[in-house]
Short mmCIF file of C-alpha atoms in Angstrom, two decimals:
data_model
loop_
_atom_site.label_atom_id
_atom_site.label_comp_id
_atom_site.label_asym_id
_atom_site.label_seq_id
_atom_site.Cartn_x
_atom_site.Cartn_y
_atom_site.Cartn_z
CA MET A 52 81.26 123.49 76.12
CA LEU A 53 78.66 120.76 76.56
CA LEU A 54 76.92 121.78 73.34
CA GLN A 55 80.22 121.67 71.45
CA THR A 56 80.80 118.13 72.65
CA LEU A 57 77.27 117.13 71.68
CA PHE A 58 77.65 118.64 68.20
CA ARG A 59 81.03 116.96 67.70
CA LYS A 60 79.63 113.55 68.70
CA SER A 61 76.58 113.97 66.48
CA ARG A 62 78.85 114.96 63.56
CA GLN A 63 80.86 111.74 64.09
CA LEU A 64 77.62 109.76 64.09
CA ILE A 65 76.40 111.39 60.88
CA ASP A 66 79.74 110.96 59.07
CA ASP A 67 80.45 107.34 60.08
CA PRO A 68 78.09 104.79 58.45
CA VAL A 69 79.49 101.85 60.43
CA LEU A 70 78.96 103.59 63.77
CA ARG A 71 75.50 104.70 62.68
CA GLY A 72 74.54 101.17 61.61
CA TRP A 73 75.84 99.63 64.82
CA LEU A 74 74.06 102.18 67.00
CA LEU A 75 70.74 101.70 65.20
CA GLY A 76 71.16 97.92 65.43
CA ARG A 77 71.69 98.20 69.20
CA VAL A 78 68.69 100.49 69.61
CA PHE A 79 66.34 98.22 67.66
CA GLY A 80 67.63 94.98 69.19
CA ARG A 81 69.50 93.54 66.23
CA TRP A 82 72.54 93.02 68.46
CA PRO A 83 71.88 92.14 72.08
CA GLY A 84 73.75 93.89 74.83
CA GLU A 85 76.15 92.40 77.31
CA PRO A 86 74.69 89.66 79.51
CA ALA A 87 73.79 90.62 83.06
CA PHE A 88 76.76 90.52 85.40
CA ALA A 89 76.54 88.17 88.38
CA ALA A 90 78.93 89.22 91.11
CA HIS A 91 81.49 86.62 92.20
CA LYS A 92 80.45 84.22 89.42
CA PRO A 93 82.69 84.87 86.42
CA PRO A 94 81.52 83.27 83.17
CA TYR A 95 84.72 81.22 82.78
CA LEU A 96 83.78 79.27 85.95
CA ALA A 97 80.22 78.49 84.77
CA GLY A 98 80.37 74.70 85.18
CA LEU A 99 82.73 74.67 88.14
CA LEU A 100 80.87 76.56 90.87
CA PRO A 101 79.95 75.96 93.63
CA LEU A 102 82.86 73.85 94.76
CA ALA A 103 82.22 70.69 96.73
CA SER A 104 83.15 70.59 100.40
CA GLU A 105 86.54 69.14 101.17
CA ALA A 106 87.62 67.19 104.21
CA GLY A 107 90.55 68.57 106.16
CA THR A 108 93.93 66.96 105.59
CA ALA A 109 95.26 67.37 109.11
CA ASN A 110 93.93 66.29 112.48
CA PHE A 111 94.60 68.86 115.17
CA ASN A 112 94.20 67.97 118.81
CA GLU A 113 93.14 70.45 121.44
CA LEU A 114 95.93 71.72 123.67
CA SER A 115 95.87 70.35 127.17
CA THR A 116 96.31 73.68 128.95
CA LEU A 117 94.12 75.21 131.60
CA PRO A 118 92.72 78.73 131.32
CA PRO A 119 94.60 81.34 133.38
CA GLU A 120 93.61 81.57 137.03
CA GLY A 121 95.01 85.03 137.69
CA PRO A 122 95.19 88.32 135.80
CA ILE A 123 97.37 88.45 132.70
CA SER A 124 99.05 91.43 131.07
CA LEU A 125 99.10 91.99 127.31
CA GLN A 126 101.66 94.32 125.76
CA LEU A 127 99.89 96.03 122.86
CA ALA A 128 101.31 98.77 120.64
CA GLY A 129 101.72 101.71 123.01
CA TYR A 130 99.38 100.28 125.63
CA GLU A 131 99.33 97.57 128.27
CA VAL A 132 96.09 95.76 129.08
CA THR A 133 95.57 93.71 132.24
CA LEU A 134 92.86 91.07 131.96
CA ALA A 135 91.16 89.14 134.71
CA PRO A 136 89.96 85.62 133.87
CA GLY A 137 86.66 85.76 131.96
CA GLU A 138 87.20 89.25 130.48
CA GLU A 139 88.46 87.99 127.11
CA VAL A 140 85.29 88.80 125.18
CA ALA A 141 85.19 92.35 126.53
CA LEU A 142 88.76 92.92 125.32
CA PHE A 143 87.81 92.53 121.66
CA SER A 144 84.74 94.77 121.95
CA ARG A 145 86.42 97.71 123.69
CA SER A 146 87.65 100.81 121.88
CA PHE A 147 91.16 102.21 121.99
CA ASP A 148 92.36 105.77 121.43
CA ASP A 149 94.92 104.67 118.85
CA VAL A 150 93.98 102.43 115.93
CA GLU A 151 97.43 100.80 116.05
CA THR A 152 96.63 99.48 119.52
CA LEU A 153 93.48 97.81 118.20
CA LEU A 154 95.36 96.42 115.19
CA SER A 155 98.11 95.00 117.40
CA LEU A 156 95.42 93.18 119.39
CA HIS A 157 93.86 91.67 116.26
CA ARG A 158 97.15 90.64 114.67
CA PHE A 159 98.22 88.89 117.89
CA ALA A 160 101.26 91.14 118.40
CA TRP A 161 100.89 90.51 122.15
CA MET A 162 101.84 86.83 121.81
CA THR A 163 105.36 85.93 122.82
CA ALA A 164 107.36 83.15 121.25
#
């Protein structure tokens, strides 16, 4: 099957003078190949990247709330977590049996309105 494909392609190359001329031109460097691709830098943005830094348009003030003094309970998807003050970092590094529980933690599903 592979030999049949090879013979068919070679027959097309022999019978088509335009294809043959183009292929020989590519092999001998008459026509250069495609330019090297640079990831995340499309050619149509050549003179526009990198963008300059922009200043923020809004001024947000820090909330004047105190951190919790006692344990708090978070209702995650199918699981309830009780946190003591200072255990916040450990919450995001722990593993859960169900991936939906972890996703509900990261999408802030435990926040109440």
